[in-house]
Short mmCIF file of C-alpha atoms in Angstrom, two decimals:
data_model
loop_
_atom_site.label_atom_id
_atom_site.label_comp_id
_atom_site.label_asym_id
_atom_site.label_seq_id
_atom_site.Cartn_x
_atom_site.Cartn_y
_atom_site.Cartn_z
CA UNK Z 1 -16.76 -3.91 20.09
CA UNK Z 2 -14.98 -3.70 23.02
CA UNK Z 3 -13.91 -6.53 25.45
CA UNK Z 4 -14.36 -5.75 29.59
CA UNK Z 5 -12.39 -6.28 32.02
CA UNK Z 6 -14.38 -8.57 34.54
CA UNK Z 7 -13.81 -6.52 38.21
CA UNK Z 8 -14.18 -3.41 37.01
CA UNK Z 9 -16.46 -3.72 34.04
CA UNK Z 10 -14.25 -1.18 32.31
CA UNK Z 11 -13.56 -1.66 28.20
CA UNK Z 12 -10.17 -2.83 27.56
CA UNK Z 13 -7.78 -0.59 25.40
CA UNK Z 14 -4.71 -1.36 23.55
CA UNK Z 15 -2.02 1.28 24.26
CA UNK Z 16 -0.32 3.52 22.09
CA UNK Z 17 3.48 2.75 21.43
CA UNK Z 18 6.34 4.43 19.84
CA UNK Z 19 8.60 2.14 18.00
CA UNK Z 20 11.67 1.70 15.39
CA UNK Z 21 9.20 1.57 12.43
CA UNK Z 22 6.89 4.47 13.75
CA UNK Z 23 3.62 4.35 15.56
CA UNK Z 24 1.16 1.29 16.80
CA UNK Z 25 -2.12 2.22 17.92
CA UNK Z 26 -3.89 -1.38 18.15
CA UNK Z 27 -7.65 -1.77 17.09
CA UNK Z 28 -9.19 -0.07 20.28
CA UNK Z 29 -6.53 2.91 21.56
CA UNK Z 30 -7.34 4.69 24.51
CA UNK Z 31 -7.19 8.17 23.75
CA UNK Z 32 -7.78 11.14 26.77
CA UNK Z 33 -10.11 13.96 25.26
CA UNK Z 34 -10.65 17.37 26.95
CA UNK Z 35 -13.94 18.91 25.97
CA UNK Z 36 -12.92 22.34 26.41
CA UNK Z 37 -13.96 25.62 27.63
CA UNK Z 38 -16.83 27.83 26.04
CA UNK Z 39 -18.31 25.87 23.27
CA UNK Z 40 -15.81 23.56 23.54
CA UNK Z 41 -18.71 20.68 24.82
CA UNK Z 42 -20.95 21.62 21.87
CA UNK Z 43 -18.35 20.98 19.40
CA UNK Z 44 -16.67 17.75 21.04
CA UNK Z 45 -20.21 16.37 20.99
CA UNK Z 46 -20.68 16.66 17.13
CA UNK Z 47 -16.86 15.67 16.44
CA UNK Z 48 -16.82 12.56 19.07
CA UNK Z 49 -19.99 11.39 17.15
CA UNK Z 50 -18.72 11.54 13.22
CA UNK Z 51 -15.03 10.51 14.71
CA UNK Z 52 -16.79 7.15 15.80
CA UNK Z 53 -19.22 6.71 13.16
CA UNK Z 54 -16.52 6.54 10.73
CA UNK Z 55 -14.02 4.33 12.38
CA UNK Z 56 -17.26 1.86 12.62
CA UNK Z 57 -17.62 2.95 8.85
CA UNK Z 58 -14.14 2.40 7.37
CA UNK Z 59 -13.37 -1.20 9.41
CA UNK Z 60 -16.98 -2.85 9.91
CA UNK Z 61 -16.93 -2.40 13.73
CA UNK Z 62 -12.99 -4.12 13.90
CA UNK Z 63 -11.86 -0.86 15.15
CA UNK Z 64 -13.08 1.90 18.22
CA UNK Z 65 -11.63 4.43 20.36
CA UNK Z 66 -11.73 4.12 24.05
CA UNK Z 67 -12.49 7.63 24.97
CA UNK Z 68 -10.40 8.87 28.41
CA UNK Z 69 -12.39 12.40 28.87
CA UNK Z 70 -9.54 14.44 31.76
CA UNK Z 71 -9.88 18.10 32.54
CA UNK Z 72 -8.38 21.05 31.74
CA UNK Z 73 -9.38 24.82 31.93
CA UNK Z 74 -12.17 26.61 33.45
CA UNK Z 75 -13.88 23.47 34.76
CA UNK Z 76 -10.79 22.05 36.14
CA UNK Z 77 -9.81 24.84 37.95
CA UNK Z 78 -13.32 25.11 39.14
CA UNK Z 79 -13.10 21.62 40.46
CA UNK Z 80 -9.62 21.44 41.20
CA UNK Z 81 -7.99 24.69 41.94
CA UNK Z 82 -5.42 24.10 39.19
CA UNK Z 83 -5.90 25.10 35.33
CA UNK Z 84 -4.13 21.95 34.32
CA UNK Z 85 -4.50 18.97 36.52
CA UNK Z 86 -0.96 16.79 37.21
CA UNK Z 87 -3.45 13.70 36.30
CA UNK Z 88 -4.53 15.48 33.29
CA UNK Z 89 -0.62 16.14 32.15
CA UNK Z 90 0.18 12.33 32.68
CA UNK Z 91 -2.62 10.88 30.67
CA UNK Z 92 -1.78 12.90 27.38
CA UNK Z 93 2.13 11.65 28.07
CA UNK Z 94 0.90 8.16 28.74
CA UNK Z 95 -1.26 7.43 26.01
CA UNK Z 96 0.96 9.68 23.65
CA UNK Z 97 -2.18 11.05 21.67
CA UNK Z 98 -4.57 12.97 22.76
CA UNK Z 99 -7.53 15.66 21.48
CA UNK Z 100 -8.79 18.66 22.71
CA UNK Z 101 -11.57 21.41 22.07
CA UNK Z 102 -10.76 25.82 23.28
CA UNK Z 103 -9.05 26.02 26.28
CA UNK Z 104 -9.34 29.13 28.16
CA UNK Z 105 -6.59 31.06 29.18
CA UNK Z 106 -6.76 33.06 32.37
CA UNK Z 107 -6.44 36.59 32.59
CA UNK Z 108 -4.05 38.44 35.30
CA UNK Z 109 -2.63 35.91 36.70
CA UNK Z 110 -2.35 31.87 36.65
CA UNK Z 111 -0.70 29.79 34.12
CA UNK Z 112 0.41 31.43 31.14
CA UNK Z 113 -1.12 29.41 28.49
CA UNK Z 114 -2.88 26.39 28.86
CA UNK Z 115 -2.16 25.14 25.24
CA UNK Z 116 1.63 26.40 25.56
CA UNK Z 117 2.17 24.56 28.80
CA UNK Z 118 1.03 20.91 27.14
CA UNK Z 119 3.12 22.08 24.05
CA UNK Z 120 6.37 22.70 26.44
CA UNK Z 121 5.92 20.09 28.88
CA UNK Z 122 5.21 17.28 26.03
CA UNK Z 123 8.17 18.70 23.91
CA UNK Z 124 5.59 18.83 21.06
CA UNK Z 125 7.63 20.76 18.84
CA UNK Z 126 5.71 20.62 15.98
CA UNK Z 127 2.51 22.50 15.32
CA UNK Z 128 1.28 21.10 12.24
CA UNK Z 129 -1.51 22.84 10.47
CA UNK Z 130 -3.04 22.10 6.97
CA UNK Z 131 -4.76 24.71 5.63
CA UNK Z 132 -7.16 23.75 2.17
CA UNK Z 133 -10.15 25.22 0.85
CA UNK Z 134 -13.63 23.18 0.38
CA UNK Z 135 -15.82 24.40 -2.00
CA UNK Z 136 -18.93 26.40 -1.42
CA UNK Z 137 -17.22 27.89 2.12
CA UNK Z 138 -17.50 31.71 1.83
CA UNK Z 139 -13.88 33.08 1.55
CA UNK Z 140 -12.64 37.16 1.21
CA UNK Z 141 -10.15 35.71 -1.51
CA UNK Z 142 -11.26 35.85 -5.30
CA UNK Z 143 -9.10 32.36 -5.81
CA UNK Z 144 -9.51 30.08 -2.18
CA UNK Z 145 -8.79 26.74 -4.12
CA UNK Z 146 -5.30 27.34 -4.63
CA UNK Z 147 -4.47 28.21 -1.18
CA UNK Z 148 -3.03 24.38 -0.12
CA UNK Z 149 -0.71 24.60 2.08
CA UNK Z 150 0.44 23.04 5.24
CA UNK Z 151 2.60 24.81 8.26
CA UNK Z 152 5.26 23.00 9.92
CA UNK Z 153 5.80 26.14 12.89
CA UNK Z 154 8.34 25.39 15.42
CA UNK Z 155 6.33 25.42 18.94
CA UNK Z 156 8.87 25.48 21.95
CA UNK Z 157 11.10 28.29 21.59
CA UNK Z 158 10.81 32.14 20.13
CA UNK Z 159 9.14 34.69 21.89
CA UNK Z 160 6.54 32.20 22.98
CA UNK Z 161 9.33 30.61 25.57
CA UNK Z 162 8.00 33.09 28.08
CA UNK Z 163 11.35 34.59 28.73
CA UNK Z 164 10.14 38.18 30.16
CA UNK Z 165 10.98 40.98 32.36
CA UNK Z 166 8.42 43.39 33.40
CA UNK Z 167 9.33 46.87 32.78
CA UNK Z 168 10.90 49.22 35.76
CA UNK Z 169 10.95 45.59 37.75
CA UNK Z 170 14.57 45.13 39.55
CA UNK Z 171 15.21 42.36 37.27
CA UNK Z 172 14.73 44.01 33.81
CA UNK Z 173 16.58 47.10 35.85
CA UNK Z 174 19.22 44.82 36.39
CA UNK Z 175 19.56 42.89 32.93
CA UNK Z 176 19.54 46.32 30.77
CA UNK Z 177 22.37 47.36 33.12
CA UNK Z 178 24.14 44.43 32.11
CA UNK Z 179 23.42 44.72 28.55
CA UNK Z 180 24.50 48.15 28.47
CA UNK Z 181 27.60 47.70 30.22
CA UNK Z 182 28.60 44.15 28.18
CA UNK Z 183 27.03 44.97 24.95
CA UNK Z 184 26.78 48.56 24.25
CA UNK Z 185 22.98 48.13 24.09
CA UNK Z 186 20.59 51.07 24.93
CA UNK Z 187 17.46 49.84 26.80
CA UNK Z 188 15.85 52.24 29.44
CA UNK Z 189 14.76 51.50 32.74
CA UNK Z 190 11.27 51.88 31.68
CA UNK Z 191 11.83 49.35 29.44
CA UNK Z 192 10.12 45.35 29.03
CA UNK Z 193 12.61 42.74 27.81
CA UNK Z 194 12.25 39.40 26.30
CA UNK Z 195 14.68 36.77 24.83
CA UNK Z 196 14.14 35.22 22.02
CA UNK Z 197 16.19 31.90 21.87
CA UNK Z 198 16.36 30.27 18.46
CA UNK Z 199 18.99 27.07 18.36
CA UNK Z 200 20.23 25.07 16.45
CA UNK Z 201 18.74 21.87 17.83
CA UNK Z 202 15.27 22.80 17.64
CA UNK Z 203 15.76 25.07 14.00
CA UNK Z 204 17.22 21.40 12.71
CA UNK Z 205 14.31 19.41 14.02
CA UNK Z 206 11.44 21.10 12.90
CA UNK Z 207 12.85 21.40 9.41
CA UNK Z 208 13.68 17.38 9.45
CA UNK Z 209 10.06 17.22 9.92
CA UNK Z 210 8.87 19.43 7.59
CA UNK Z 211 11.00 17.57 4.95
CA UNK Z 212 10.20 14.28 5.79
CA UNK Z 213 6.31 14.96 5.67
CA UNK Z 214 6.40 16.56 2.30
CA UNK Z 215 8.46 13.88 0.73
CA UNK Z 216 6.52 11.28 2.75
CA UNK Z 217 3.24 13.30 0.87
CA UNK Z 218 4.91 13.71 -2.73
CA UNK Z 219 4.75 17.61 -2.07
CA UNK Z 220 6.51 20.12 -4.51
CA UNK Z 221 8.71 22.34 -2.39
CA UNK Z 222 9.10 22.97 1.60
CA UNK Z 223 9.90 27.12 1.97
CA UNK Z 224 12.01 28.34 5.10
CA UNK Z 225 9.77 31.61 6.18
CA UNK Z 226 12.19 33.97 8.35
CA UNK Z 227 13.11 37.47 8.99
CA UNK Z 228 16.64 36.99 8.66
CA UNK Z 229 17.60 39.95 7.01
CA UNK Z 230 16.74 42.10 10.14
CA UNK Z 231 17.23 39.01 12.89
CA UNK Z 232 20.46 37.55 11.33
CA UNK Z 233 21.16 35.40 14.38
CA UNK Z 234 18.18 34.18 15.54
CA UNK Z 235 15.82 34.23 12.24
CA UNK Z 236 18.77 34.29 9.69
CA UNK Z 237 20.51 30.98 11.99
CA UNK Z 238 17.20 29.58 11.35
CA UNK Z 239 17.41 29.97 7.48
CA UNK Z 240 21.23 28.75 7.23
CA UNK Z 241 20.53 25.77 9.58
CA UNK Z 242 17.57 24.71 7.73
CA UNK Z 243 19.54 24.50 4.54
CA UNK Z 244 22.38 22.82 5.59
CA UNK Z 245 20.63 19.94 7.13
CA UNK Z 246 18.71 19.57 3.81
CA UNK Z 247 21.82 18.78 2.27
CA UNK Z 248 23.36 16.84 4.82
CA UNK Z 249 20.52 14.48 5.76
CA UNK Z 250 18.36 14.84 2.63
CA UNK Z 251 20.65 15.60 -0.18
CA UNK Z 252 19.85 13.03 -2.61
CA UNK Z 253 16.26 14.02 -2.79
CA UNK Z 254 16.33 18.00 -2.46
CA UNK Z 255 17.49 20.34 -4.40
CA UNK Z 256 18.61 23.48 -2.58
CA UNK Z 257 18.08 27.14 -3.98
CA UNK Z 258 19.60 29.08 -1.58
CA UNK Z 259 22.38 30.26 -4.25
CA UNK Z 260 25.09 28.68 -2.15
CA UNK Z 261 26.73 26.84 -5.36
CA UNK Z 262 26.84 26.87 -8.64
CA UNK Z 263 26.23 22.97 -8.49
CA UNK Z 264 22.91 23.91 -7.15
CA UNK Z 265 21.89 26.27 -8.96
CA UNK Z 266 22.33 24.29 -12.18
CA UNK Z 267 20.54 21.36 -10.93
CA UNK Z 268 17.83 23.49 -9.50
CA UNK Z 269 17.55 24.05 -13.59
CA UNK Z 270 16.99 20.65 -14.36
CA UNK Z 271 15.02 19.08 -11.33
CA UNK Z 272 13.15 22.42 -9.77
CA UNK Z 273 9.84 21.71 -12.42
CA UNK Z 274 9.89 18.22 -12.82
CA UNK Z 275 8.97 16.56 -9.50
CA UNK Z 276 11.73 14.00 -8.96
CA UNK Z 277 12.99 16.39 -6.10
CA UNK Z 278 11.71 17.77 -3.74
CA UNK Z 279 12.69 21.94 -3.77
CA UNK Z 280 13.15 23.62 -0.61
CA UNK Z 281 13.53 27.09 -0.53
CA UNK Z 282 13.28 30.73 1.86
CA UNK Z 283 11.56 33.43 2.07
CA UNK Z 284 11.17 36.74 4.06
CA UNK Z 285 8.56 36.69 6.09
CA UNK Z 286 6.71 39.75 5.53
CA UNK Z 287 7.16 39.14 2.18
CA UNK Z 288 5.50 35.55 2.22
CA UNK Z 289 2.58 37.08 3.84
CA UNK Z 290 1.71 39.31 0.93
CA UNK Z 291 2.01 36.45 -1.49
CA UNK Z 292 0.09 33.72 0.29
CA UNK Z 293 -2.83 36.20 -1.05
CA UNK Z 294 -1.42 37.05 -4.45
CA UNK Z 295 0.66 34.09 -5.44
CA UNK Z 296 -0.66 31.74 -3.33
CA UNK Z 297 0.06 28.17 -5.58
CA UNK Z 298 3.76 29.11 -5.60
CA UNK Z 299 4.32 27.36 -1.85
CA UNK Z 300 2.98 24.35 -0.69
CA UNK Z 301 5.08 23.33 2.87
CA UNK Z 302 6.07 26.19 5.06
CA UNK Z 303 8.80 25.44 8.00
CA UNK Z 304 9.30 28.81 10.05
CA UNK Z 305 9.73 30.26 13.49
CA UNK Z 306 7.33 30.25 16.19
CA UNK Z 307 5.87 33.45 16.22
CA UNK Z 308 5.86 33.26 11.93
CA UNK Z 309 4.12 30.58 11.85
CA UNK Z 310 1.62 31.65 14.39
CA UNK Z 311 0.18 34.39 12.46
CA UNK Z 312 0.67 33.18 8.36
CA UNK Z 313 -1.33 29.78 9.73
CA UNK Z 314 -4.20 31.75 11.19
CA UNK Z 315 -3.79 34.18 7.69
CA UNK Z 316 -4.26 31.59 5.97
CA UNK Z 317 -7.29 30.03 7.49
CA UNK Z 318 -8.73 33.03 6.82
CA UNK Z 319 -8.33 32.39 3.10
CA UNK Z 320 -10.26 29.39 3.46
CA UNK Z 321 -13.18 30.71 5.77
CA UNK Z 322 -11.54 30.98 9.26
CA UNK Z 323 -10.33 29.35 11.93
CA UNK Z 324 -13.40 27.58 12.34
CA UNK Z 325 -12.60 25.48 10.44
CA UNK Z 326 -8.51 25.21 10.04
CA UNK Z 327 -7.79 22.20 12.03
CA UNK Z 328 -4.65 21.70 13.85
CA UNK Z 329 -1.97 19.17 15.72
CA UNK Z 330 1.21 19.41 17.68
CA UNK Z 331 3.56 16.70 17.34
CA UNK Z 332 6.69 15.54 18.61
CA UNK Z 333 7.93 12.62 15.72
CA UNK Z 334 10.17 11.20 17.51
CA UNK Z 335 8.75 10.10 21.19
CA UNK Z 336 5.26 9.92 19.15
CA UNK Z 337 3.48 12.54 21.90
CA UNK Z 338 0.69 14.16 19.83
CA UNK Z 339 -2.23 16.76 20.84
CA UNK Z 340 -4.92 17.42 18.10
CA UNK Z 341 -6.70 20.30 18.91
CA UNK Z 342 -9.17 23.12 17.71
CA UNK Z 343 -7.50 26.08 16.43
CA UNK Z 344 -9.95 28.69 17.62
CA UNK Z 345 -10.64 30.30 20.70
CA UNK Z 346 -13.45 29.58 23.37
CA UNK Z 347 -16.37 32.10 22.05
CA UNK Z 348 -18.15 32.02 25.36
CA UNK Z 349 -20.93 34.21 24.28
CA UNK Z 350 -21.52 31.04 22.16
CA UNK Z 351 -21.41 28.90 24.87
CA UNK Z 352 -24.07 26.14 25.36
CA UNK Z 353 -25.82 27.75 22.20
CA UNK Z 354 -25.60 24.87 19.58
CA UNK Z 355 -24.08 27.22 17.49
CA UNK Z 356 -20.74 26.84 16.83
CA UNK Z 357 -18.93 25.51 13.68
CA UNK Z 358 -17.41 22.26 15.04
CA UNK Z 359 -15.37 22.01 11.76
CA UNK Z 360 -11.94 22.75 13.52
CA UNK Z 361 -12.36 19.95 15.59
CA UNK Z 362 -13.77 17.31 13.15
CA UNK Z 363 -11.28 17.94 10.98
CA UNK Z 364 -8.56 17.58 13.31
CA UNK Z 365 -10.06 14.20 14.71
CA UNK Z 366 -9.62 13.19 11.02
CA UNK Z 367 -5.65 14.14 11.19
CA UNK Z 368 -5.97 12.58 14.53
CA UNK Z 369 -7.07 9.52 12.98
CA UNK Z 370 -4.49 9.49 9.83
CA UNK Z 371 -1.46 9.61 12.65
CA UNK Z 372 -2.79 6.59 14.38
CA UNK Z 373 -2.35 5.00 11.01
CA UNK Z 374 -6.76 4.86 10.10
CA UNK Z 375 -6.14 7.12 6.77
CA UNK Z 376 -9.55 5.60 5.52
CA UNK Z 377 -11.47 6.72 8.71
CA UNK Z 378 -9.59 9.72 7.99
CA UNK Z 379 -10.61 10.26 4.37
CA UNK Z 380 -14.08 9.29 5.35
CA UNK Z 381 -14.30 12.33 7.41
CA UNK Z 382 -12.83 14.87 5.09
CA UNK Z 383 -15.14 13.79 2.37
CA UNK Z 384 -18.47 14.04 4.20
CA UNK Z 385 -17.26 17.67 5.80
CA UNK Z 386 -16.64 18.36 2.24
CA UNK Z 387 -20.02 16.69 1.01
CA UNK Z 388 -22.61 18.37 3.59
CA UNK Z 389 -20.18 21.64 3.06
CA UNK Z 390 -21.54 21.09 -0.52
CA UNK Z 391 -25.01 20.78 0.02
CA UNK Z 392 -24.87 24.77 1.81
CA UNK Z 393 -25.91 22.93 4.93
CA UNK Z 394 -23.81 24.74 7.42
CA UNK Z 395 -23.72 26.48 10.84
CA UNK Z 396 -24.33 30.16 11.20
CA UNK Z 397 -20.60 31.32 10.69
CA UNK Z 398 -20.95 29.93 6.90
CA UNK Z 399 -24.40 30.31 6.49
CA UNK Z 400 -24.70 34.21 6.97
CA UNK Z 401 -22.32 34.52 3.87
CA UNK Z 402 -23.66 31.72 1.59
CA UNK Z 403 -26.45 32.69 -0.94
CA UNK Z 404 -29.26 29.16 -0.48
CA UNK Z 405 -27.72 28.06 2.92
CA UNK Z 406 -29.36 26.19 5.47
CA UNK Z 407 -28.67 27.52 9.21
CA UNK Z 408 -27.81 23.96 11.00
CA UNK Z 409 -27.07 24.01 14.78
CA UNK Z 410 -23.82 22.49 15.69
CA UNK Z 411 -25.49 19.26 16.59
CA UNK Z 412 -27.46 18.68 13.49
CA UNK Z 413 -24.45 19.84 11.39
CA UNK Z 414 -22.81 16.99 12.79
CA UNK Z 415 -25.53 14.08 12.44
CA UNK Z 416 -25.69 15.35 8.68
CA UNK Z 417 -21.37 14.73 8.16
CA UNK Z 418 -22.53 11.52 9.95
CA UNK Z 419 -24.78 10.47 7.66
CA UNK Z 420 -22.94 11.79 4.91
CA UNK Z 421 -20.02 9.20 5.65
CA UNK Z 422 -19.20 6.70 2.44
#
């Protein structure tokens, strides 16, 4: 229950704060929402309604959200001219966390990406997603339930910083020129360019992260994913920096098998199997993607580059049914700025159908809800996805692969996790 504020007759909200000891969300946070392009409504409609029946679930009423719906997207610009409103920007920095369904991106022209531009802006320089199998969804994989994994993938810098020169333009005319004449390089005038900056600061964050969450989540091993044999000083700086800062900030409780000492490797030996430390380790890139579908229960935490950890998270969903339903966050841990999200695109053919699997977005309400510090609300959530997942009642994605399934819409789908909470 909510109490009102007498002149306006608008609920009162407790705000969101960063502090020392980590993140206070109060009984009734106010939280901005953007439905979302597409099907984006018909998927925030079933998530918004098992996200609040299972806070009123897990603490008998003591706890709500105060829902702050702003606007992004197609409708924004519709309404606004812009694709992402100033006001909209300032409410997800205000309130620190924030959700959001598909966001269209436009096409010739106007902002780049809608869902890069929050992650830039905010400095959210995580992108967190866990990727896990529930049993009964349809997978291509002969062995789904070992895939269970989660992707820490650095989300400000790489090739997704937007550094580009059209080709034959007088600016990427002008920077090959100077390339040729500094470096020795070779680049013709017909020629795109893009930098891809990889530093320190940023390689050294992401990885802290990664660390702390698995040891925070008594996980076995956190893997460094890079191409550093080819891109030694982007990819391979990457690989190196992630290592040392294990041992400098986490040595006690890491063991490190890059091969770098003999000390290591003999206590990689005795610790590596057992538990007490947590292992972190690298891998090439290309060559992680062919195991996560052989060998898939030899990683568990993956910390890589931006443009990695782009495509291994979305090969990995697809492991475990899809993106429709491999929910999704981007985080920055230390001003507490968070945007859950739905990993998948807007399907607009979809659109308005009361089709669409609104699994994505559930399930990243329920991440939502463990960061806010409500892990019960959470776990309430995950069990009744898993639960009416279980009972082959599913939406049309799942169904058309699953022998007995009933076809739900995406409404009735979510009344049944509903009433499948507890």
């Amino acid at each position: 229950m909510f109490w009102y504020d007498a002149a306006s007759f608008t609920p009162m909200a407790d705000p969101i704060t960063m502090t020392a000891r980590g993140l206070v969300a109060g009984n009734h946070p106010r939280i901005p929402f953007i439905e979302g392009d597409g099907i984006g409504p018909d998927i925030w409609r079933a998530a918004r309604a098992v996200l609040d029946a299972a806070v009123a679930k897990a603490y008998a009423g003591r706890r709500a959200v105060a829902w702050e719906q702003v606007y992004a997207g197609e409708q924004a610009f519709r309404d606004t001219g812009e694709w992402l409103p100033a006001a909209t920007e300032q409410a997800f920095r205000d309130r620190l966390v924030g959700i959001k369904g598909p966001l269209a991106t436009p096409v010739g022209g106007g902002i780049r990406s809608l869902n890069v531009a929050l992650r830039q802006r905010l400095d959210l320089y995580v992108c967190l997603r866990p990727v896990r199998w529930f049993p009964g969804v349809p997978s291509p994989v002969r062995h789904p339930e070992l895939v269970d994994m989660v992707v820490f993938r650095e989300n400000t810098e790489d090739v997704y910083a937007g550094y580009e020169l059209a080709a034959g333009t007088d600016g990427a005319v002008r920077l090959a020129d100077f390339l040729g004449r500094e470096y020795g390089w070779r680049i013709g005038p017909d020629t795109g360019i893009g930098i891809k900056p990889v530093s320190r600061a940023a390689s050294e964050r992401l990885v802290r992260a990664a660390l702390r969450w698995a040891i925070d989540h008594g996980r076995r091993s956190v893997t460094l994913v890079h191409k550093g044999n080819i891109q030694k000083y982007t990819e391979g700086a990457f690989r190196q920096w992630g290592y040392d800062l294990a041992r400098r900030e986490f040595g006690d409780r890491v063991t490190c098998l890059d091969g770098a000492a003999d000390a290591d490797a003999a206590a990689a030996a005795a610790t590596a199997t057992d538990g007490s430390r947590l292992v972190v380790k690298d891998a090439i890139a290309d060559s992680v993607f062919q195991q996560l579908l052989t060998r898939p229960e030899e990683y568990d935490v993956l910390a890589t580059t931006n443009l990695n950890g782009d495509y291994l998270s979305d090969a990995l969903a697809a492991q475990v049914g899809g993106i429709g339903i491999a929910p999704g966050a981007n985080i920055n841990y230390v001003t507490g700025h968070a945007v859950f999200e739905a990993t998948h695109g807007t399907a607009p053919k979809y659109a308005g159908k009361d089709m669409a699997n609104p699994c994505s977005l559930i399930l990243s309400g329920a991440m939502m809800l463990d960061y806010l510090g409500w892990p019960e609300a959470a776990r309430l959530v995950e069990e009744a996805v898993a639960r009416t997942i279980g009972e082959r009642f599913v939406t049309y994605d799942f169904a058309r692969a699953m022998e007995g399934a009933v076809q739900a819409s995406t409404s009735a789908f979510g009344e049944r996790v509903a009433g499948n909470l507890g």
